[in-house]
Coordinates of C-alpha atoms in Angstrom, one line a residue:
M162 CA 42.1 -30.6 150.3
K163 CA 45.5 -30.8 149.0
Y164 CA 45.6 -34.7 149.5
R165 CA 42.0 -34.8 147.7
F166 CA 43.7 -33.0 144.4
T167 CA 46.8 -35.2 145.1
S168 CA 44.8 -38.6 144.9
I169 CA 42.6 -37.4 141.8
L170 CA 46.0 -36.5 139.9
H171 CA 47.9 -39.5 140.9
P172 CA 46.1 -42.1 138.7
I173 CA 45.8 -39.9 136.0
T174 CA 49.8 -39.3 135.7
G175 CA 50.2 -43.3 136.2
N176 CA 47.9 -43.6 133.3
I177 CA 49.8 -41.2 131.2
K178 CA 53.1 -42.9 132.2
L179 CA 51.8 -46.2 131.7
R180 CA 50.4 -45.4 128.1
F181 CA 53.8 -43.9 127.3
I182 CA 55.5 -47.5 128.4
V183 CA 53.4 -49.3 126.5
G184 CA 53.6 -47.0 123.6
I185 CA 57.3 -47.4 123.7
F186 CA 57.3 -51.2 124.0
L187 CA 55.0 -51.5 121.2
L188 CA 57.3 -49.4 118.5
L189 CA 60.1 -51.7 119.9
L190 CA 58.2 -54.6 118.5
L191 CA 57.7 -53.3 115.4
P192 CA 60.3 -54.6 112.4
G193 CA 62.9 -51.9 111.7
S194 CA 61.8 -51.4 107.9
V195 CA 59.6 -48.7 109.6
F196 CA 62.0 -46.5 110.3
A197 CA 64.1 -48.2 107.1
I198 CA 63.9 -45.3 104.4
D199 CA 63.9 -41.6 104.2
I200 CA 62.4 -39.8 101.2
E201 CA 65.7 -37.4 99.9
E202 CA 64.1 -35.9 96.8
V203 CA 61.0 -36.2 94.7
V204 CA 60.4 -34.8 91.2
W205 CA 57.0 -34.9 89.4
G206 CA 56.7 -35.5 85.7
F207 CA 59.6 -34.0 83.6
N208 CA 59.7 -30.3 85.2
N209 CA 58.6 -30.6 88.4
Q210 CA 54.8 -30.1 87.8
Q211 CA 52.1 -32.1 87.2
T212 CA 49.7 -32.3 84.0
R213 CA 46.4 -33.1 84.4
N214 CA 44.6 -36.0 83.1
Q215 CA 48.0 -37.7 82.5
C216 CA 50.1 -40.8 84.1
I217 CA 53.3 -38.9 85.0
P218 CA 56.5 -40.4 86.0
V219 CA 57.4 -39.6 89.9
S220 CA 60.7 -40.1 90.6
I221 CA 61.4 -40.6 94.2
L222 CA 65.0 -41.0 95.7
L223 CA 64.9 -43.6 98.7
R224 CA 67.6 -44.0 101.3
N225 CA 68.3 -46.7 103.4
N226 CA 70.0 -45.3 106.6
T227 CA 70.3 -48.9 108.5
P228 CA 72.8 -51.6 108.4
E229 CA 70.2 -54.1 107.3
A230 CA 68.6 -54.8 103.8
F231 CA 65.3 -53.4 103.2
D232 CA 63.2 -55.3 100.7
E233 CA 59.6 -54.8 101.0
P234 CA 56.7 -53.4 98.5
L235 CA 56.3 -50.0 98.5
Q236 CA 52.7 -48.5 98.0
L237 CA 52.1 -44.5 96.4
N238 CA 48.5 -43.3 97.4
R239 CA 46.1 -40.8 96.9
L240 CA 45.0 -38.9 99.7
Q241 CA 42.2 -36.6 100.1
F242 CA 41.9 -33.7 102.9
D243 CA 41.3 -35.9 105.5
G244 CA 43.9 -38.3 105.1
S245 CA 41.7 -40.9 103.8
R246 CA 43.1 -43.0 101.0
V247 CA 41.2 -43.1 97.2
G248 CA 41.5 -45.2 94.4
A249 CA 43.7 -48.2 94.1
P250 CA 47.5 -47.9 95.6
L251 CA 50.3 -48.4 93.3
V252 CA 52.3 -51.4 94.6
R253 CA 56.2 -51.5 93.7
K254 CA 58.9 -54.0 95.3
V255 CA 62.0 -52.1 96.3
F256 CA 65.6 -53.7 97.4
L257 CA 67.5 -51.0 99.0
A258 CA 71.0 -52.3 100.5
P259 CA 72.2 -50.9 103.9
F260 CA 73.2 -47.3 103.7
T261 CA 72.6 -46.5 99.9
S262 CA 69.9 -44.6 97.9
Q263 CA 68.1 -45.7 94.7
W264 CA 65.5 -43.7 92.5
V265 CA 62.1 -45.1 92.3
Q266 CA 59.6 -44.4 90.1
F267 CA 55.9 -44.7 90.0
Y268 CA 53.1 -43.5 87.4
P269 CA 50.1 -41.9 89.0
Y270 CA 47.3 -40.3 87.5
I271 CA 46.7 -36.5 87.8
S272 CA 43.1 -35.8 87.7
N273 CA 41.4 -32.0 87.5
S274 CA 41.1 -32.1 91.6
F275 CA 43.2 -29.9 93.4
Q276 CA 42.2 -31.2 96.8
T277 CA 44.5 -34.7 96.9
D278 CA 47.9 -35.4 98.3
W279 CA 50.0 -38.3 97.9
S280 CA 51.6 -40.5 100.3
L281 CA 54.4 -43.3 99.8
N282 CA 53.7 -46.0 102.5
W283 CA 55.8 -49.2 103.8
G284 CA 55.9 -51.6 107.0
P285 CA 53.0 -53.9 107.9
G286 CA 50.0 -52.9 106.6
F287 CA 51.5 -50.2 104.7
L288 CA 50.9 -48.1 108.2
S289 CA 53.7 -46.1 108.0
G290 CA 54.7 -43.7 105.4
K291 CA 55.4 -40.1 104.6
K292 CA 53.7 -37.4 102.6
L293 CA 55.1 -36.3 99.2
T294 CA 55.7 -32.9 98.8
R295 CA 57.7 -30.6 95.7
A296 CA 61.2 -30.3 96.0
E297 CA 61.1 -26.7 95.5
N298 CA 60.0 -24.9 98.8
N299 CA 58.4 -28.1 99.9
S300 CA 55.0 -26.6 98.1
N301 CA 52.1 -28.6 97.6
P302 CA 52.6 -30.7 94.6
N303 CA 48.9 -29.6 93.6
S304 CA 49.9 -25.7 93.2
E305 CA 51.1 -26.2 89.9
L306 CA 48.5 -28.3 87.9
S307 CA 49.5 -27.6 84.1
D308 CA 47.7 -28.6 81.2
V309 CA 51.0 -27.9 79.0
R310 CA 53.1 -30.6 78.2
S311 CA 56.9 -30.1 79.3
R312 CA 60.2 -28.5 77.4
I313 CA 63.1 -29.9 79.0
I314 CA 66.9 -30.1 78.5
L315 CA 68.4 -33.4 79.0
S316 CA 70.9 -33.7 81.3
R317 CA 73.9 -36.1 82.8
S318 CA 73.0 -38.4 85.3
D319 CA 73.4 -35.9 88.7
G320 CA 69.9 -36.6 89.9
I321 CA 69.0 -32.8 90.7
I322 CA 66.1 -30.9 88.9
R323 CA 67.5 -27.4 88.1
K324 CA 66.9 -24.4 85.8
V325 CA 69.8 -23.5 83.4
G326 CA 68.8 -20.9 81.1
H327 CA 64.9 -21.3 79.8
F328 CA 64.2 -24.8 80.7
K329 CA 64.8 -27.0 83.4
Q330 CA 67.1 -29.7 83.2
F331 CA 66.2 -33.2 83.5
P332 CA 68.3 -36.2 84.4
E333 CA 68.7 -38.9 81.8
E334 CA 68.3 -41.6 84.4
L335 CA 65.0 -40.5 85.5
F336 CA 63.6 -41.0 82.0
P337 CA 60.7 -43.5 81.9
P338 CA 61.8 -46.8 80.3
S339 CA 58.5 -47.3 78.7
V340 CA 56.8 -44.7 75.8
T341 CA 53.7 -45.3 78.0
A342 CA 55.3 -42.9 80.4
T343 CA 55.5 -40.0 78.4
D344 CA 52.4 -38.5 77.5
S345 CA 53.2 -35.1 79.2
L346 CA 56.6 -34.5 77.4
D347 CA 56.5 -32.8 73.8
E348 CA 60.1 -31.3 73.3
I349 CA 63.7 -32.2 74.5
I350 CA 67.0 -30.3 74.3
I351 CA 69.9 -33.0 73.7
G352 CA 73.5 -31.8 74.3
H353 CA 75.4 -34.8 74.9
V354 CA 74.9 -38.7 73.9
P355 CA 73.0 -40.2 77.2
R356 CA 74.0 -43.1 78.8
W357 CA 70.7 -45.2 78.7
D358 CA 69.8 -49.0 78.9
A359 CA 68.2 -50.9 76.0
A360 CA 64.8 -50.2 77.3
R361 CA 65.0 -46.3 77.9
K362 CA 66.5 -46.2 74.3
V363 CA 63.4 -47.8 72.7
S364 CA 61.4 -45.6 75.2
F365 CA 62.9 -42.4 73.9
M366 CA 62.6 -43.5 70.1
D367 CA 59.2 -44.4 70.4
W368 CA 58.3 -41.2 72.0
L369 CA 60.0 -39.4 69.1
Y370 CA 58.2 -41.6 66.5
Q371 CA 54.8 -40.6 67.9
G372 CA 55.4 -36.8 67.4
G373 CA 58.0 -35.9 69.8
I374 CA 60.6 -33.2 68.9
V375 CA 64.0 -33.3 69.8
H376 CA 66.6 -30.4 69.3
L377 CA 70.3 -31.3 68.7
L378 CA 73.1 -29.3 69.9
P379 CA 76.7 -30.3 69.3
D380 CA 78.2 -31.9 71.4
D381 CA 79.0 -29.9 74.7
K382 CA 82.4 -30.7 74.9
T383 CA 84.0 -31.5 71.5
G384 CA 81.4 -29.2 69.7
E385 CA 80.9 -32.0 66.9
N386 CA 77.8 -33.6 65.9
L387 CA 76.6 -36.1 68.8
V388 CA 77.0 -39.7 67.4
F389 CA 74.3 -41.8 68.4
T390 CA 74.7 -46.1 68.7
T391 CA 72.4 -49.3 68.8
S392 CA 68.7 -48.4 68.5
M393 CA 69.4 -44.5 68.5
V394 CA 71.4 -44.7 65.0
E395 CA 68.5 -43.0 63.1
L396 CA 69.6 -39.7 64.7
N397 CA 73.2 -39.6 63.2
S398 CA 71.7 -38.2 60.1
P399 CA 73.4 -35.2 59.3
L400 CA 70.5 -33.1 57.7
E401 CA 69.5 -30.0 59.2
F402 CA 66.2 -31.4 59.9
F403 CA 64.6 -34.5 59.5
R404 CA 61.5 -36.7 60.4
I405 CA 61.2 -40.4 62.4
G406 CA 57.7 -41.5 61.9
E407 CA 55.5 -38.5 63.0
G408 CA 58.5 -36.9 65.1
L409 CA 61.0 -34.2 64.0
V410 CA 64.6 -33.8 64.7
I411 CA 66.1 -30.6 64.1
R412 CA 70.2 -29.6 64.7
H413 CA 71.1 -26.4 66.1
N414 CA 74.1 -24.4 66.3
L415 CA 73.7 -22.4 69.4
K416 CA 74.8 -22.9 72.7
L417 CA 72.4 -23.8 75.6
P418 CA 71.9 -20.1 76.8
Q419 CA 70.8 -19.6 73.3
M420 CA 68.1 -22.0 73.3
T421 CA 64.8 -19.8 74.1
D422 CA 61.2 -20.7 73.8
N423 CA 60.6 -18.5 70.7
V424 CA 63.9 -20.1 69.4
L425 CA 62.3 -23.4 69.1
I426 CA 58.8 -22.3 68.4
T427 CA 60.1 -20.3 65.3
A428 CA 62.3 -23.4 64.2
V429 CA 59.3 -25.8 63.9
N430 CA 57.1 -23.1 62.5
K431 CA 59.7 -22.8 59.8
I432 CA 60.4 -26.6 58.9
H433 CA 56.4 -26.9 58.9
E434 CA 56.0 -24.2 56.2
R435 CA 59.1 -25.9 54.2
E436 CA 57.1 -29.1 54.0
A437 CA 53.8 -27.3 53.1
E438 CA 55.5 -25.7 50.3
N439 CA 56.7 -29.0 48.8
I440 CA 52.9 -30.3 48.2
L441 CA 51.3 -27.1 47.2
N442 CA 50.3 -26.0 43.6
H443 CA 50.8 -22.3 44.7
P444 CA 52.1 -20.6 47.8
P445 CA 49.9 -21.1 50.8
E446 CA 47.0 -18.2 52.0
V447 CA 48.0 -16.8 54.9
K448 CA 45.5 -18.0 57.2
Q449 CA 44.5 -15.4 60.1
S450 CA 44.4 -16.6 63.5
I451 CA 40.5 -17.0 64.9
S452 CA 40.0 -15.3 67.7
V453 CA 36.8 -17.8 69.2
N454 CA 37.1 -16.3 73.0
S455 CA 34.1 -14.4 72.5
Q456 CA 32.2 -16.9 70.5
Y457 CA 33.2 -20.3 72.0
N458 CA 33.7 -21.9 75.3
N459 CA 37.3 -21.7 76.0
N460 CA 37.1 -24.0 79.3
G461 CA 38.3 -27.4 79.1
Y462 CA 35.9 -30.4 78.6
G463 CA 37.1 -31.5 82.1
D464 CA 38.3 -34.8 82.2
I465 CA 37.7 -36.8 79.5
N466 CA 38.9 -39.9 80.7
Y467 CA 36.7 -40.1 83.6
N468 CA 34.0 -39.1 81.3
L469 CA 34.8 -41.8 78.8
L470 CA 34.8 -44.2 81.8
H471 CA 31.1 -42.8 82.6
E472 CA 29.8 -43.4 79.2
L473 CA 31.2 -47.4 79.6
T474 CA 29.6 -47.6 83.1
E475 CA 26.1 -46.8 81.9
L476 CA 26.1 -49.2 79.4
T477 CA 25.5 -51.8 82.1
H478 CA 23.9 -50.0 84.6
P479 CA 21.7 -52.3 86.4
D480 CA 18.1 -52.6 85.2
H481 CA 16.3 -52.9 88.7
N482 CA 12.6 -53.0 89.0
W483 CA 12.7 -49.6 91.2
P484 CA 8.9 -49.4 91.0
L485 CA 8.6 -52.5 93.1
I486 CA 11.6 -51.3 95.1
Y487 CA 9.8 -48.3 96.0
L488 CA 6.5 -50.1 97.1
M489 CA 8.8 -52.5 99.4
S490 CA 10.6 -49.7 101.0
L491 CA 7.3 -48.3 102.0
L492 CA 5.9 -51.4 103.4
Y493 CA 9.3 -51.9 105.0
L494 CA 8.8 -48.4 107.2
F495 CA 5.3 -49.3 107.8
M496 CA 6.1 -52.6 109.4
I497 CA 8.9 -51.0 111.6
Y498 CA 6.3 -48.2 112.3
P499 CA 3.5 -48.3 113.3
G500 CA 3.3 -52.1 112.3
C501 CA 5.9 -52.6 115.3
F502 CA 4.4 -50.6 117.7
L503 CA 0.4 -51.9 116.7
F504 CA 2.0 -55.2 117.4
H505 CA 3.3 -54.3 120.9
K506 CA 0.1 -53.3 121.9
R507 CA -1.9 -56.4 121.4
Q508 CA 0.7 -58.5 123.2
K509 CA -0.3 -59.1 126.9
N510 CA 2.6 -61.8 127.9
S511 CA 6.3 -61.9 126.8
R512 CA 5.4 -58.7 125.2
Y513 CA 9.0 -57.4 125.0
R514 CA 10.5 -60.4 123.9
N515 CA 7.7 -60.9 121.1
T516 CA 8.0 -57.8 119.7
L517 CA 11.8 -58.0 119.3
L518 CA 11.2 -61.4 117.4
F519 CA 8.5 -59.6 115.1
V520 CA 11.4 -56.6 114.4
L521 CA 13.5 -59.5 113.7
F522 CA 11.4 -61.5 111.6
T523 CA 10.8 -58.3 109.9
I524 CA 14.3 -57.3 109.2
V525 CA 15.1 -61.0 107.5
C526 CA 11.8 -61.2 105.6
F527 CA 12.5 -58.2 103.9
S528 CA 16.3 -58.2 103.4
T529 CA 15.6 -61.4 101.6
I530 CA 13.1 -59.5 99.7
F531 CA 15.5 -57.0 98.8
W532 CA 18.6 -59.3 98.1
S533 CA 16.1 -61.1 95.7
I534 CA 14.7 -57.8 93.6
G535 CA 17.7 -56.0 93.7
K536 CA 20.3 -58.3 92.4
R537 CA 18.7 -58.5 89.1
G538 CA 21.5 -56.7 86.7
Y539 CA 22.2 -55.9 83.2
G540 CA 20.4 -59.1 81.6
E541 CA 22.1 -60.8 84.4
K542 CA 25.4 -61.2 82.3
T543 CA 28.8 -60.1 83.1
T544 CA 29.9 -57.8 80.8
M545 CA 33.2 -56.1 79.8
N546 CA 32.8 -53.1 77.6
S547 CA 36.1 -51.3 76.1
L548 CA 37.2 -48.4 74.1
L549 CA 41.0 -48.3 72.6
V550 CA 42.8 -45.7 70.5
A551 CA 45.9 -47.3 69.1
T552 CA 48.7 -45.6 67.5
P553 CA 51.6 -47.4 65.6
L554 CA 55.1 -47.5 66.8
P555 CA 58.0 -48.9 65.4
G556 CA 58.4 -52.8 64.5
N557 CA 55.0 -54.8 64.9
Y558 CA 53.9 -52.8 68.1
F559 CA 51.1 -50.2 68.8
D560 CA 51.0 -47.9 71.5
T561 CA 47.1 -48.1 73.0
T562 CA 45.0 -46.0 75.5
C563 CA 42.0 -48.3 76.8
W564 CA 39.0 -47.2 78.9
I565 CA 37.3 -50.3 80.1
N566 CA 34.4 -51.2 82.6
S567 CA 33.8 -54.2 83.9
F568 CA 30.1 -55.0 85.2
V569 CA 30.0 -58.9 87.1
T570 CA 27.1 -60.5 88.5
D571 CA 29.2 -62.5 90.7
G572 CA 30.9 -60.4 93.6
G573 CA 34.6 -60.9 94.1
L574 CA 38.2 -59.9 93.9
Y575 CA 38.9 -59.8 90.4
Q576 CA 42.6 -59.3 88.7
F577 CA 43.0 -58.0 85.0
Q578 CA 46.2 -58.5 83.5
T579 CA 47.6 -57.0 80.1
T580 CA 49.9 -59.1 77.9
A581 CA 51.8 -56.2 76.9
E582 CA 55.4 -55.6 77.3
S583 CA 54.8 -52.4 79.5
S584 CA 51.6 -51.0 80.8
I585 CA 50.1 -48.2 83.4
I586 CA 47.0 -48.8 84.7
T587 CA 44.7 -46.6 86.9
T588 CA 41.4 -45.8 88.2
A589 CA 41.3 -42.3 87.0
Q590 CA 39.1 -41.3 89.7
D591 CA 39.7 -39.6 93.4
M592 CA 36.9 -40.1 94.7
E593 CA 35.8 -43.9 95.9
R594 CA 38.8 -46.2 97.5
V595 CA 39.3 -49.7 95.9
K596 CA 40.4 -52.4 97.8
G597 CA 42.9 -54.5 95.6
F598 CA 45.8 -52.8 94.2
I599 CA 47.8 -51.8 91.1
A600 CA 51.2 -53.0 89.7
N601 CA 52.7 -51.3 86.7
G602 CA 55.4 -52.3 84.3
I603 CA 56.0 -55.7 82.4
D604 CA 52.5 -57.8 82.2
G605 CA 51.0 -54.9 84.5
K606 CA 47.7 -55.5 86.7
I607 CA 45.1 -54.8 88.6
Q608 CA 43.2 -56.7 91.4
A609 CA 40.3 -54.9 92.7
D610 CA 37.0 -56.0 94.3
I611 CA 34.0 -55.9 92.7
P612 CA 30.8 -56.2 94.3
A613 CA 27.5 -58.2 92.6
F614 CA 25.9 -56.4 90.1
T615 CA 28.3 -53.3 90.1
S616 CA 31.2 -51.9 87.8
R617 CA 34.4 -51.5 88.2
P618 CA 35.9 -48.9 85.6
F619 CA 39.4 -48.2 84.8
M620 CA 42.0 -47.4 82.1
F621 CA 45.5 -48.2 81.2
R622 CA 48.5 -47.6 78.8
A623 CA 50.1 -50.2 77.2
K624 CA 52.6 -51.2 74.4
V625 CA 50.8 -53.9 72.5
L626 CA 52.5 -56.4 69.9
F627 CA 50.1 -56.6 66.8
P628 CA 50.7 -56.9 63.1
K629 CA 51.2 -53.7 61.5
P630 CA 50.2 -53.4 57.5
E631 CA 52.4 -51.9 55.0
C632 CA 50.8 -48.6 53.7
E633 CA 51.6 -47.3 50.4
I634 CA 49.8 -43.8 49.2
V635 CA 49.3 -44.7 45.6
D636 CA 47.5 -41.6 44.6
Y637 CA 46.4 -38.3 45.5
Q638 CA 45.2 -35.0 44.4
L639 CA 44.9 -31.1 45.8
N640 CA 43.0 -28.4 44.5
R641 CA 43.7 -24.6 44.5
D642 CA 42.3 -24.2 47.9
G643 CA 44.7 -26.8 49.4
N644 CA 41.8 -29.5 50.1
L645 CA 42.2 -33.2 49.3
E646 CA 40.0 -34.0 46.1
D647 CA 41.3 -37.4 45.7
L648 CA 43.3 -40.1 47.6
I649 CA 44.4 -43.8 47.5
L650 CA 45.8 -45.9 50.0
K651 CA 46.6 -49.5 49.9
F652 CA 46.8 -51.5 53.5
Q653 CA 49.2 -55.2 53.0
P654 CA 47.4 -57.3 54.5
G655 CA 44.3 -55.4 55.1
L656 CA 43.0 -54.0 58.1
P657 CA 40.4 -55.9 60.4
T658 CA 37.2 -55.5 58.5
A659 CA 34.7 -55.4 60.8
H660 CA 34.6 -51.6 60.8
S661 CA 32.2 -49.1 61.4
R662 CA 33.7 -46.0 60.3
I663 CA 36.6 -44.5 58.5
Q664 CA 37.6 -41.1 57.9
I665 CA 40.7 -39.0 56.9
L666 CA 41.8 -35.7 58.9
F667 CA 44.1 -33.2 56.4
R668 CA 44.6 -30.1 57.6
E669 CA 41.1 -29.0 59.2
K670 CA 38.8 -31.2 57.1
L671 CA 37.9 -34.7 57.9
Y672 CA 37.1 -36.9 54.5
S673 CA 35.0 -39.8 54.7
A674 CA 36.4 -43.1 53.0
R675 CA 35.8 -46.6 52.2
Q676 CA 37.5 -49.6 52.3
T677 CA 37.7 -52.3 49.0
K678 CA 38.8 -55.8 49.7
E679 CA 41.6 -57.2 47.5
K680 CA 42.9 -60.8 47.5
D681 CA 46.3 -59.6 49.7
G682 CA 45.2 -56.4 51.2
S683 CA 42.8 -53.5 51.0
T684 CA 42.7 -50.1 49.1
F685 CA 41.0 -47.2 51.0
K686 CA 39.3 -44.1 48.6
L687 CA 37.6 -40.8 49.2
N688 CA 33.8 -40.8 49.2
Q689 CA 32.9 -37.8 47.4
G690 CA 30.8 -35.2 49.0
G691 CA 31.8 -36.5 52.7
V692 CA 33.7 -33.6 53.9
I693 CA 33.0 -31.6 57.1
P694 CA 35.1 -29.5 59.2
L695 CA 36.3 -30.7 62.7
A696 CA 34.9 -27.6 64.0
T697 CA 31.5 -29.0 63.6
W698 CA 32.3 -31.2 66.4
R699 CA 32.8 -28.8 69.2
A700 CA 29.5 -28.9 70.6
K701 CA 28.9 -32.6 70.3
L702 CA 31.3 -33.6 72.9
H703 CA 29.7 -30.8 75.6
D704 CA 26.6 -33.1 74.8
N705 CA 27.7 -36.2 74.6
F706 CA 29.6 -36.3 77.6
G707 CA 27.6 -38.0 80.5
L708 CA 24.3 -38.0 78.2
S709 CA 24.8 -40.2 75.5
T710 CA 23.9 -43.4 77.4
S711 CA 21.4 -41.7 79.8
Y712 CA 18.1 -42.9 79.4
P713 CA 14.9 -41.5 81.6
Y714 CA 14.5 -45.1 82.6
R715 CA 16.7 -47.8 83.5
N716 CA 15.1 -50.3 82.2
Q717 CA 14.7 -48.9 78.3
T718 CA 16.7 -51.2 75.9
K719 CA 19.9 -49.6 75.2
N720 CA 21.4 -49.8 71.6
I721 CA 24.8 -50.5 72.5
S722 CA 26.5 -50.1 68.7
E723 CA 25.0 -47.2 68.5
V724 CA 26.6 -45.6 71.8
Y725 CA 29.8 -47.0 70.2
N726 CA 28.9 -44.9 67.2
K727 CA 28.7 -42.0 69.4
L728 CA 31.6 -42.3 71.4
Y729 CA 33.8 -42.2 68.1
E730 CA 34.1 -38.5 68.1
T731 CA 35.3 -38.1 71.7
L732 CA 38.3 -40.7 70.5
V733 CA 39.0 -38.3 67.7
I734 CA 39.5 -35.5 69.6
K735 CA 41.0 -37.3 72.6
S736 CA 43.6 -38.6 69.8
L737 CA 44.2 -34.8 68.6
D738 CA 44.8 -33.8 72.3
L739 CA 42.4 -31.4 72.2
T740 CA 41.2 -29.8 75.5
S741 CA 38.5 -27.3 75.2
E742 CA 35.8 -26.2 72.2
E743 CA 38.0 -23.3 71.3
E744 CA 41.0 -25.8 70.5
V745 CA 38.7 -27.6 68.1
V746 CA 37.4 -24.5 66.3
Q747 CA 41.3 -23.0 65.9
F748 CA 42.4 -26.5 64.7
Q749 CA 44.5 -26.3 61.8
G750 CA 46.4 -29.5 61.5
H751 CA 49.6 -30.6 59.7
Q752 CA 49.9 -28.8 56.3
S753 CA 51.5 -32.2 54.6
R754 CA 50.6 -34.5 56.5
F755 CA 47.4 -36.6 57.1
K756 CA 45.6 -38.8 59.8
L757 CA 43.7 -41.9 58.8
F758 CA 41.0 -43.3 61.5
Y759 CA 39.8 -46.6 61.5
Y760 CA 37.1 -47.5 64.0
C761 CA 36.5 -51.3 64.2
D762 CA 35.7 -54.1 66.5
I763 CA 38.7 -55.0 69.1
P764 CA 40.9 -57.8 68.0
D765 CA 41.8 -60.4 70.4
E766 CA 45.7 -59.2 70.6
F767 CA 44.1 -56.0 72.5
K768 CA 42.0 -57.7 75.1
L769 CA 42.9 -58.3 78.9
K770 CA 43.6 -61.4 80.4
T771 CA 41.2 -62.0 83.5
D772 CA 39.3 -64.5 85.2
V773 CA 36.0 -62.4 84.9
R774 CA 34.0 -64.9 83.3
G775 CA 32.2 -62.4 80.7
A776 CA 32.2 -61.5 77.3
Q777 CA 34.7 -58.6 76.1
Q778 CA 33.7 -56.2 73.8
G779 CA 33.9 -52.4 72.2
R780 CA 35.7 -50.6 69.8
I781 CA 38.9 -49.6 69.0
L782 CA 40.2 -46.6 67.1
F783 CA 43.2 -47.0 65.0
V784 CA 45.2 -43.8 64.1
Y785 CA 47.7 -44.0 61.6
D786 CA 49.8 -40.4 60.1
F787 CA 51.1 -40.3 56.9
A788 CA 53.5 -37.8 54.8
L789 CA 51.9 -36.9 51.6
P790 CA 55.2 -37.4 48.9
E791 CA 56.9 -34.6 47.3
K792 CA 57.3 -36.6 44.0
Q793 CA 53.7 -36.8 43.0
I794 CA 52.9 -33.1 43.9
A795 CA 55.9 -32.0 41.4
E796 CA 54.3 -34.0 38.6
N797 CA 50.9 -32.6 39.4
N798 CA 52.0 -29.0 39.7
E799 CA 53.6 -29.3 36.2
S800 CA 50.9 -30.7 34.6
S801 CA 48.4 -27.8 36.4
D802 CA 50.5 -25.2 34.9
Q803 CA 50.2 -26.2 31.2

C-alpha cells in the first residue's frame, strides 16, 4: 500500500519541481526592466484626493534600483474589480538613470464610479506592474472621491504631501506644466517665490487668469513682499487686492498657521462686496440664502461629460432595418431547428456528412445576409460630431474642453491628434476596454480601434492658439434693482458670424443679445424683454440628459441643428461648474462682472487632425468674462441723484 502511494506521489512532486524550474528559467529570460523600477510615492490631485468628473494630475515617484538605465514607455491603466483593464491606457516614455528617482505625471479622468483601481504597467506587453494606492495609510484611492476643489499651500520642493496648519502642502515641483490639468484646483496660498520653469509659470498664470484665487503671504524668510520675475511680474502689484483676468490675488499680513478656511472665505467675500458697491446706485439689498433642500433635487446631475458624449453618440446611431433583421433572425433559428432535423431525416446515405454541410451552408448564407443588412449605417457617411467650450487665456490662446464622437463606416485603427500646445485626452468611461492608447502633452493624440458602423466617443482638454478679439464696453446701465437695462459691447475683429445664440449672464439672470456687423468688428446689444432667470434651466438638464436625441424609432430622421440647440443649456451649466439642481437655483453670480455666451459653428482652428475621412461638424460655446467699469457707473449715479 505504501509503495502504491509513493508511486502516485512521485510523478506529482516531479511535475511540481519541473514547473518550478521552468518558471525560474522563464523569469531569468525576462528583461531586467521588469524589476527595474519601484513606486515610492503617489500623489492624487493637489491635496491627495480625487475630484470627480475631472482630469487630475497623478504624480508618481519612481526609482530605478538597478545598475542599468530604464528607458521604456509606461502605461497607466484603469482596473475593474476583477483586475481587467477598461478605457484606453495612458502612455508616457520615461528615462531613469541607474539608482535614481524621478517624478512622473499622468492625467487620468476620475469618473463617478467607486469600483475602479489603477495600475502602472511596463515591460513586454505591459504585463508587469503595480497597483497604485494612496500614500496615506495605503488606502483605496477611490475612498475619498470629492466634488470640492482643492485649497493648498504651495511648498518648496521636498516632494512630500503633509498638512501644515489647516491646509495641505503641495510641492511646487509637482505643479502641472499645463493649465488643462488644473481643473481641480481652487485656491493657492503662497509664502515664497516658486522655482518654476517657463512652462509651469505660464500654467500658473493661465489658471489664475481663468478665475483662480491666490493668497500672497510675506516672504517666510525676510517678511517682505514676494518679488516675482518674468511671466509672473503681474503679481508684484503692491495693492491689497487686485485682479488678473478673472482671477483674484489677495495680500495677507498673517502667518501661515493663522490662515484658516474662515479667513480665506471672509477675505474673498469682502472683496466681492467692495467690487459690487462700486457699480451700484445704492447699497445692494441683502439677499437671503434660499433653502431648496425640500423643494429641489440636491443630487448631482451625474457625470455631465459622459452624458454629453452619449448625446453625441446618439446623433449618429446606425439606422438599421430592424424589422428585416428580426425576421431573418427567426428564419435562421428555424433553419437550425427544426430545419436541420427535418433535413437529416430525409437523408438515406451519408446522413452525417450532408447534415454538416447543410449547417455550414446555413451559417455562411445567413452570415452574409446579416452582414449585408446590418452594415447599413447613418446615411452610410463617416461623421464626427463635436461640442466645445472655449474660454480666453492671456495672449491669443483659448482653454478648450471638447466632447467628440467619431462614427465610421470602415472599421480600423484611427488616430486623432490635437494641434494644441498641451492637451489631455480621455475616453471618460470605465465600462469598455479600448484597443489603442492615449499620449498626452504637446500634440497629444489618441489611437483607438473603431469597428465598422460604430462610434468612438472621447473628450479632451487643450490650449488652442486662436485670435482673441479686443472687447470694449461702450455703455451700460443698471436699474435700481441692480439688473441690466442696457449694454453695448464692441469686438474688434468681430466674432464668427455663423452663430445660433448669444446671451449675457449677469448675477442670476440671462439676457438675450443680438450682434450687428460693422466694417472692422461687431457690436452686441441687449434684446428688450429677453430676460430669464438661470434657475429656469434646473429641470431641463434632467429632461435632456440621455433623452434629447432619443427617438422611438431609430430610422426616424434627426434634426442635427435642433439637437445642438438643445445642448446649449447643458454647455452653459457645465461652463459655470454647476453640478446639481440646487446649485442652479441658488446661483447668484458675481455682483460686478458678467459673462458673454456666444454659441456658433466650430472654426477650423479647433478641429482635430485625424485620418478619419469624414466631415467634422459641431458647435462651440465661447465664454467671455468682463468686469463692469466704475467710471461710467459713477456718472450714472450722479445723474440719477439729481
